[in-house]
């Protein structure tokens, strides 16, 4: 489990998340759970990181699981159709 993300996932913080997810994948982690319960705002940059990381994980094969999304994040996933693409629990 990566841990609970808190605050805003935007262009200022997305790079750090991308680097962490890539590092975990390179270290051989086959399942990574990202708790979104503390995310107050997610911008397009945050979505892009999650989509890109999900693609890299599936290519391994490995699994990126997004858990406990806030209502705002869950709505964003639904509106963009990503709830059917990403593993959201």
Coordinates of C-alpha atoms in Angstrom, one line a residue:
X1 CA 0.0 0.0 0.0
X2 CA 1.4 3.4 -1.0
X3 CA -0.6 5.2 1.7
X4 CA -3.2 7.9 1.8
X5 CA -2.8 10.8 -0.5
X6 CA -3.8 14.1 1.0
X7 CA -4.5 17.5 -0.3
X8 CA -4.5 18.5 -4.0
X9 CA -3.4 16.2 -6.8
X10 CA -2.5 18.8 -9.5
X11 CA 0.4 19.9 -11.7
X12 CA 2.5 20.8 -8.6
X13 CA 2.2 17.4 -6.9
X14 CA 1.5 14.9 -9.8
X15 CA 5.2 14.5 -10.7
X16 CA 6.0 13.3 -7.2
X17 CA 3.2 10.8 -7.3
X18 CA 4.3 9.6 -10.8
X19 CA 7.9 9.1 -9.6
X20 CA 6.8 7.2 -6.5
X21 CA 4.5 4.9 -8.5
X22 CA 7.3 4.3 -11.1
X23 CA 9.8 3.5 -8.3
X24 CA 7.5 1.0 -6.7
X25 CA 6.9 -0.7 -10.0
X26 CA 10.6 -0.9 -10.8
X27 CA 11.2 -2.3 -7.3
X28 CA 9.0 -5.3 -8.3
X29 CA 5.8 -4.4 -6.5
X30 CA 3.0 -6.2 -8.4
X31 CA 0.1 -4.6 -6.5
X32 CA 0.0 -1.0 -5.3
X33 CA -3.0 0.4 -3.5
X34 CA -3.4 4.2 -3.4
X35 CA -5.9 5.5 -0.9
X36 CA -7.6 8.6 -2.3
X37 CA -9.6 9.4 0.8
X38 CA -7.6 12.5 1.6
X39 CA -7.6 14.0 -1.9
X40 CA -9.5 17.3 -1.8
X41 CA -9.0 18.2 -5.5
X42 CA -7.8 16.3 -8.5
X43 CA -6.7 18.2 -11.7
X44 CA -6.2 16.8 -15.2
X45 CA -2.5 16.4 -14.3
X46 CA -3.4 14.0 -11.5
X47 CA -5.7 12.0 -13.8
X48 CA -3.0 11.8 -16.4
X49 CA -0.6 10.4 -13.8
X50 CA -3.1 7.7 -12.7
X51 CA -3.9 6.8 -16.3
X52 CA -0.2 6.5 -17.3
X53 CA 0.7 4.6 -14.2
X54 CA -2.2 2.2 -14.7
X55 CA -1.0 1.5 -18.2
X56 CA 2.6 0.9 -17.0
X57 CA 1.4 -1.4 -14.3
X58 CA -0.8 -3.4 -16.7
X59 CA 2.1 -3.8 -19.1
X60 CA 4.2 -5.6 -16.4
X61 CA 1.6 -7.3 -15.4
X62 CA 0.9 -5.6 -12.1
X63 CA -2.1 -3.9 -10.6
X64 CA -2.7 -0.3 -9.5
X65 CA -5.7 -0.1 -7.2
X66 CA -7.3 3.3 -6.3
X67 CA -9.2 2.9 -3.1
X68 CA -11.6 5.1 -1.0
X69 CA -12.0 7.9 -3.5
X70 CA -13.6 11.1 -2.1
X71 CA -17.0 11.9 -3.6
X72 CA -15.3 14.5 -5.8
X73 CA -12.8 12.0 -7.1
X74 CA -15.4 9.3 -7.6
X75 CA -17.5 11.8 -9.6
X76 CA -14.5 12.8 -11.7
X77 CA -13.8 9.1 -12.5
X78 CA -17.5 8.6 -13.5
X79 CA -17.7 11.8 -15.6
X80 CA -14.6 10.9 -17.5
X81 CA -15.4 7.2 -17.9
X82 CA -12.3 6.3 -16.0
X83 CA -14.3 4.3 -13.5
X84 CA -14.6 1.7 -16.2
X85 CA -10.9 1.7 -17.0
X86 CA -9.1 2.2 -13.7
X87 CA -9.4 -0.2 -10.8
X88 CA -11.3 1.9 -8.3
X89 CA -12.6 0.4 -5.1

